[in-house]
Amino acid sequence: MKTEFSRQDILSVPCDLLVVNLFSGVDKPGGATGAVDKALDGAITQLIKQDKFEGKFGQCLIFPTFGKIKAKRVAVMGLGDKRNFNPDAVRKIGGHIVKLATGVKAEKVVTILHGAGIGGLDPRAAAQALAEGLALSAYRFHAYHGALRKKDKAPHEVKSLVVCETDGRNARLGQEGLERGIILAEATNYARDLVNTPSAHMGPVELAEAAKKILGKGVSIKIMDQKEMEKRHMDAALAVARGSQNPPLVVHLAYKPKGAKKKIAIVGKAVTFDSGGLNIKPGDSMTTMKIDMAGAAAVVGLFKALPELGINVEVHGIFIAVENMPSGNAYRPGDVVKAMDGTTIEILNTDAEGRVTLADALCYAKSLKPDAIVDLATLTGACVVALGEDIAGLMGNSRKLTEKIIEASRETGEPVWELPLFEPYNDHIKSKIADIKNVGARGQAGTISAALFLKPFAGDTLWAHLDIAGPSYTEKETRPDQPYGGSGFGVRMLAKLLQKI
Ligand code: BES
Ligand code: ZN
Ligand code: MG
């Protein structure tokens, strides 16, 4: 989809669909909506008068224009109460526009900067959210649809979207926001592709290749193979990888802009398939386990966007890609493995493999001496039980850092909720024969004990952990900007966080 700003009068741009808006409680439309109303002989005002349209959020009127204006059709989108309007609402409006345009097979769509007028939003933020909403909603994963589907049922695509804004300053700021939104949405969609690709085609090698593909200005990559991992004593991660035919790889991305004053490490869980290992998962729990590298996918997505965003922070992206499989060579329950820093880990369940690989990834990240580490991991089913499918669990050792993450997540519409890193639960992961064990107490605070397991590996470094087991993937499609499959959760939030740090 091509997206651009135009300073032309909205009534004079030819298009298949023109989308204007109305806040609830407005009975005399003004601005662009007012102009359209006038050109259509008061049709919108009339419907408002007849109580057929209240401007409720997501409510929509659509009519043909019979040549009265250059657009073939007009849609009026309800924006709801203007006091509740925010960028996340604009993102949803973007999604509704895509749905609407797809419904009437519109190829060229014209709209306005929703919320930048009486909605009171900053035009840059409004435009960015609109672009994100459009591009995130238009995403579909088609790589595996056969020839039949491709030919006969090729899904409709909006080819071009023009945002009309007559005010010069708003148009200039809007253009900036639009570009930023597209960059971030495309990075998110890239992460989605990685998550959606079946594990047979997205093993450690392919995941590392995917990271190589996105290298932009100022970004470098270092890939370490099994031999190198042995040299570095990453024995915990190596143990997890041992059951698979596909050897592990460490991927270290670095973005070093000139004059950066802060250094941040982002670590992602990268289990390319989680069968559970010898503690094999029951069938139903295994079906979606290609998504167990969603943390790493978010890291790669972030790095795709970084050079284009002009972020002035040194950023390191780290993941250890492994496949967790059962075999005659697999690590076993009862084994004791040693992480890079010498910590011994008693393995009591091979399906709690994420924390075992992250132990080494965090040690490696810490060795870079960053100002802070943030990790993202599809770590525990317990987090889905606690917070549901839409919210990530957040824990960390620094109030300042978790607060910044919460702020960023609010702005990007990627919900997180903080859980306590309750120290007494360290009892849950005490081992009788090693420094720590990889499972907590049965049926109790599994997300917290997993985070407590990770905590010592960050040491004194400021650290935050996001358990993204729920929101990394969706089958429900509850919001238009989050279609079926991998969500790319975290990409936009991390970019926002780096802006704040
Ligand atoms: N990959 C899973 C966690 C998961 C579950 C992610 C559901 C996404 C959706 C993780 O490796 C795992 O299997 N965790 C176990 C830990 C347990 C054995 C202590 C779990 O949550 O059951
Ligand atoms: Zn597992
Ligand atoms: Mg989910």
Coordinates of N, CA and C in Angstrom, one line a residue, residues 294-414:
A294 N 9.2 -16.0 19.2 CA 8.6 -14.7 19.0 C 9.4 -13.6 19.6
G295 N 10.1 -13.9 20.8 CA 10.9 -12.9 21.4 C 12.1 -12.5 20.4
A296 N 12.7 -13.5 19.8 CA 13.8 -13.2 18.9 C 13.2 -12.5 17.7
A297 N 12.0 -12.9 17.2 CA 11.4 -12.2 16.1 C 11.2 -10.7 16.3
A298 N 10.8 -10.4 17.6 CA 10.7 -9.0 17.9 C 12.0 -8.2 17.9
V299 N 13.1 -8.9 18.3 CA 14.4 -8.3 18.3 C 14.8 -8.0 16.8
V300 N 14.6 -9.0 15.9 CA 14.9 -8.8 14.5 C 14.1 -7.7 13.9
G301 N 12.8 -7.7 14.2 CA 11.9 -6.6 13.7 C 12.4 -5.3 14.2
L302 N 12.8 -5.2 15.4 CA 13.3 -3.9 16.0 C 14.5 -3.4 15.2
F303 N 15.4 -4.4 15.0 CA 16.7 -4.0 14.3 C 16.4 -3.6 12.8
K304 N 15.4 -4.2 12.2 CA 15.0 -3.8 10.9 C 14.7 -2.3 10.9
A305 N 14.0 -1.8 11.9 CA 13.5 -0.4 12.0 C 14.5 0.6 12.5
L306 N 15.4 0.1 13.4 CA 16.3 1.0 14.1 C 17.0 2.1 13.2
P307 N 17.7 1.6 12.1 CA 18.5 2.6 11.4 C 17.6 3.7 10.8
E308 N 16.3 3.3 10.5 CA 15.4 4.3 9.8 C 14.8 5.2 10.8
L309 N 14.9 4.9 12.1 CA 14.2 5.7 13.1 C 15.0 6.8 13.7
G310 N 16.3 6.8 13.4 CA 17.2 7.8 14.0 C 17.3 7.8 15.5
I311 N 17.2 6.6 16.1 CA 17.3 6.4 17.5 C 18.8 6.5 17.9
N312 N 19.0 7.4 18.9 CA 20.4 7.6 19.3 C 20.9 6.9 20.5
V313 N 20.7 5.6 20.5 CA 21.1 4.7 21.6 C 21.8 3.5 21.0
E314 N 22.9 3.1 21.6 CA 23.6 1.9 21.1 C 22.7 0.7 21.6
V315 N 22.4 -0.2 20.6 CA 21.5 -1.3 20.9 C 22.1 -2.6 20.5
H316 N 22.0 -3.5 21.4 CA 22.5 -4.9 21.1 C 21.3 -5.8 21.2
G317 N 21.2 -6.6 20.1 CA 20.1 -7.6 20.1 C 20.7 -9.0 20.1
I318 N 20.2 -9.8 21.1 CA 20.9 -11.1 21.3 C 19.9 -12.2 21.4
F319 N 20.1 -13.3 20.6 CA 19.3 -14.5 20.9 C 20.1 -15.7 20.6
I320 N 19.7 -16.8 21.3 CA 20.4 -18.1 21.1 C 19.3 -19.0 20.5
A321 N 19.4 -19.3 19.2 CA 18.4 -20.1 18.5 C 18.7 -21.6 18.7
V322 N 17.7 -22.2 19.3 CA 17.8 -23.7 19.5 C 16.4 -24.3 19.2
E323 N 16.5 -25.6 18.9 CA 15.2 -26.4 18.8 C 15.1 -27.3 19.9
N324 N 14.0 -27.4 20.6 CA 13.9 -28.3 21.7 C 13.2 -29.6 21.3
M325 N 14.0 -30.6 21.1 CA 13.4 -31.9 20.6 C 13.8 -33.1 21.5
P326 N 13.0 -34.1 21.5 CA 13.4 -35.4 22.2 C 14.2 -36.2 21.3
S327 N 15.2 -36.9 21.8 CA 16.0 -37.9 21.0 C 16.9 -38.6 21.9
G328 N 17.6 -39.6 21.3 CA 18.6 -40.3 22.2 C 19.7 -39.5 22.7
N329 N 19.8 -38.3 22.1 CA 20.8 -37.4 22.5 C 20.3 -36.2 23.4
A330 N 19.0 -36.2 23.6 CA 18.4 -35.1 24.3 C 18.8 -34.9 25.7
Y331 N 18.8 -33.7 26.3 CA 19.0 -33.5 27.7 C 17.8 -34.1 28.5
R332 N 18.1 -34.5 29.7 CA 17.1 -35.3 30.4 C 16.7 -34.6 31.7
P333 N 15.5 -35.0 32.2 CA 15.1 -34.6 33.6 C 16.1 -35.2 34.5
G334 N 16.6 -34.4 35.5 CA 17.6 -34.9 36.4 C 19.0 -34.5 36.1
D335 N 19.2 -34.2 34.8 CA 20.6 -33.7 34.4 C 20.9 -32.4 35.1
V336 N 22.2 -32.1 35.3 CA 22.6 -30.8 35.8 C 23.4 -30.1 34.8
V337 N 23.1 -28.9 34.4 CA 23.8 -28.2 33.3 C 24.4 -26.9 33.9
K338 N 25.4 -26.4 33.3 CA 26.1 -25.3 33.8 C 26.0 -24.1 32.8
A339 N 25.6 -22.9 33.3 CA 25.5 -21.8 32.5 C 26.9 -21.1 32.4
M340 N 27.0 -20.2 31.4 CA 28.2 -19.5 31.1 C 28.9 -18.9 32.4
D341 N 28.1 -18.4 33.3 CA 28.7 -17.8 34.5 C 29.0 -18.8 35.6
G342 N 28.9 -20.1 35.3 CA 29.2 -21.2 36.3 C 28.0 -21.6 37.1
T343 N 26.9 -20.9 37.1 CA 25.7 -21.4 37.8 C 25.3 -22.8 37.3
T344 N 25.0 -23.7 38.3 CA 24.6 -25.0 37.9 C 23.0 -25.1 38.0
I345 N 22.4 -25.7 37.0 CA 21.0 -25.7 36.9 C 20.5 -27.2 36.9
E346 N 19.7 -27.6 37.9 CA 19.1 -28.9 37.8 C 17.9 -28.9 36.9
I347 N 17.9 -29.7 35.9 CA 16.8 -29.8 35.0 C 15.7 -30.8 35.5
L348 N 14.6 -30.2 35.8 CA 13.5 -31.2 36.3 C 12.4 -31.3 35.3
N349 N 12.4 -30.4 34.3 CA 11.4 -30.6 33.2 C 12.1 -30.0 32.0
T350 N 12.2 -30.8 31.0 CA 12.9 -30.3 29.7 C 12.0 -29.4 29.0
D351 N 10.8 -29.2 29.4 CA 9.9 -28.3 28.7 C 10.0 -26.9 29.3
A352 N 10.7 -26.7 30.4 CA 11.0 -25.4 30.9 C 12.4 -25.0 30.3
E353 N 12.5 -25.0 29.0 CA 13.8 -24.9 28.3 C 14.2 -23.4 28.1
G354 N 13.1 -22.6 28.0 CA 13.4 -21.2 27.6 C 14.3 -20.5 28.6
R355 N 14.0 -20.7 29.9 CA 14.9 -20.1 30.9 C 16.3 -20.6 30.9
V356 N 16.4 -21.9 30.5 CA 17.8 -22.5 30.5 C 18.6 -21.8 29.3
T357 N 18.0 -21.6 28.2 CA 18.7 -20.9 27.1 C 18.9 -19.4 27.4
L358 N 17.9 -18.8 28.1 CA 18.0 -17.4 28.4 C 19.1 -17.2 29.5
A359 N 19.4 -18.2 30.3 CA 20.5 -18.0 31.3 C 21.8 -17.6 30.6
D360 N 22.1 -18.4 29.5 CA 23.3 -18.1 28.8 C 23.2 -16.8 28.0
A361 N 22.0 -16.5 27.4 CA 21.8 -15.3 26.6 C 22.0 -14.1 27.5
L362 N 21.5 -14.2 28.8 CA 21.6 -13.0 29.7 C 23.0 -12.8 30.1
C363 N 23.7 -14.0 30.4 CA 25.1 -13.9 30.8 C 25.9 -13.1 29.7
Y364 N 25.6 -13.6 28.4 CA 26.3 -12.9 27.3 C 26.0 -11.5 27.2
A365 N 24.7 -11.1 27.4 CA 24.3 -9.7 27.3 C 25.0 -8.9 28.4
K366 N 25.0 -9.5 29.6 CA 25.6 -8.8 30.7 C 27.1 -8.5 30.4
S367 N 27.8 -9.4 29.7 CA 29.2 -9.2 29.5 C 29.5 -8.1 28.6
L368 N 28.5 -7.5 27.9 CA 28.7 -6.4 27.0 C 28.6 -5.1 27.8
K369 N 28.3 -5.2 29.1 CA 28.2 -4.1 30.1 C 27.2 -3.0 29.6
P370 N 26.0 -3.4 29.3 CA 25.0 -2.4 28.9 C 24.4 -1.7 30.1
D371 N 23.8 -0.6 29.8 CA 23.1 0.2 30.9 C 21.8 -0.5 31.4
A372 N 21.2 -1.3 30.5 CA 20.0 -2.1 30.9 C 19.8 -3.2 29.9
I373 N 19.2 -4.3 30.4 CA 18.8 -5.4 29.6 C 17.3 -5.6 29.6
V374 N 16.7 -5.8 28.5 CA 15.3 -6.1 28.4 C 15.2 -7.4 27.7
D375 N 14.5 -8.4 28.3 CA 14.3 -9.7 27.5 C 12.8 -9.9 27.2
L376 N 12.6 -10.5 26.1 CA 11.2 -10.9 25.7 C 11.2 -12.4 25.4
A377 N 10.2 -13.1 26.1 CA 10.2 -14.5 25.9 C 8.8 -15.1 26.0
T378 N 8.5 -16.0 25.2 CA 7.3 -16.8 25.3 C 7.6 -17.9 26.3
L379 N 7.6 -17.4 27.6 CA 8.2 -18.3 28.6 C 7.3 -19.2 29.3
T380 N 6.1 -18.8 29.7 CA 5.3 -19.7 30.5 C 3.8 -19.7 30.1
G381 N 3.2 -20.9 30.1 CA 1.8 -21.0 29.9 C 1.1 -20.4 31.1
A382 N 1.7 -20.3 32.3 CA 1.1 -19.7 33.4 C 0.8 -18.3 33.2
C383 N 1.6 -17.6 32.4 CA 1.3 -16.2 32.2 C 0.0 -16.0 31.4
V384 N -0.3 -16.9 30.5 CA -1.5 -16.9 29.7 C -2.7 -17.1 30.6
V385 N -2.5 -18.0 31.6 CA -3.5 -18.2 32.6 C -3.8 -17.0 33.5
A386 N -2.7 -16.3 33.9 CA -2.8 -15.2 34.8 C -3.3 -13.9 34.0
L387 N -2.8 -13.6 32.8 CA -3.2 -12.3 32.2 C -3.9 -12.5 30.9
G388 N -4.2 -13.7 30.5 CA -4.9 -13.9 29.2 C -4.0 -13.7 28.0
E389 N -4.7 -13.7 26.9 CA -3.9 -13.8 25.6 C -3.5 -12.4 25.1
D390 N -4.0 -11.4 25.7 CA -3.6 -10.0 25.2 C -2.6 -9.3 25.9
I391 N -2.2 -9.7 27.1 CA -1.4 -8.9 28.0 C -0.1 -9.7 28.3
A392 N 1.0 -9.0 28.2 CA 2.3 -9.5 28.5 C 2.6 -9.3 30.0
G393 N 3.3 -10.3 30.6 CA 3.7 -10.1 32.0 C 5.0 -9.3 32.0
L394 N 5.1 -8.4 33.0 CA 6.3 -7.6 33.1 C 6.9 -7.7 34.5
M395 N 8.2 -8.0 34.6 CA 8.9 -8.1 35.9 C 10.3 -7.5 35.7
G396 N 10.9 -7.0 36.8 CA 12.2 -6.5 36.6 C 12.8 -6.0 37.9
N397 N 14.1 -5.6 37.9 CA 14.8 -5.2 39.1 C 14.9 -3.7 39.2
S398 N 14.3 -3.0 38.4 CA 14.4 -1.5 38.4 C 13.0 -0.9 38.2
R399 N 12.6 -0.1 39.2 CA 11.3 0.6 39.1 C 11.3 1.5 37.9
K400 N 12.4 2.2 37.7 CA 12.5 3.2 36.6 C 12.3 2.6 35.3
L401 N 13.0 1.4 35.1 CA 12.9 0.7 33.8 C 11.5 0.2 33.6
T402 N 10.9 -0.5 34.6 CA 9.6 -1.1 34.3 C 8.6 0.0 34.1
E403 N 8.7 1.2 34.8 CA 7.8 2.3 34.5 C 7.9 2.8 33.1
K404 N 9.2 2.9 32.6 CA 9.3 3.3 31.2 C 8.7 2.4 30.2
I405 N 8.8 1.1 30.5 CA 8.2 0.1 29.6 C 6.7 0.2 29.7
I406 N 6.1 0.4 30.8 CA 4.7 0.5 31.0 C 4.2 1.7 30.2
E407 N 5.0 2.8 30.3 CA 4.6 4.1 29.5 C 4.7 3.8 28.0
A408 N 5.8 3.2 27.6 CA 5.9 2.9 26.1 C 4.8 2.0 25.7
S409 N 4.5 1.0 26.5 CA 3.4 0.0 26.0 C 2.1 0.7 25.9
R410 N 1.8 1.6 26.8 CA 0.5 2.4 26.8 C 0.5 3.2 25.4
E411 N 1.6 3.8 25.1 CA 1.6 4.6 23.9 C 1.4 3.8 22.6
T412 N 2.0 2.6 22.6 CA 2.0 1.8 21.4 C 0.8 0.8 21.3
G413 N 0.0 0.7 22.4 CA -1.1 -0.2 22.4 C -0.7 -1.6 22.5
E414 N 0.4 -1.9 23.1 CA 0.8 -3.3 23.4 C 0.8 -3.5 24.9

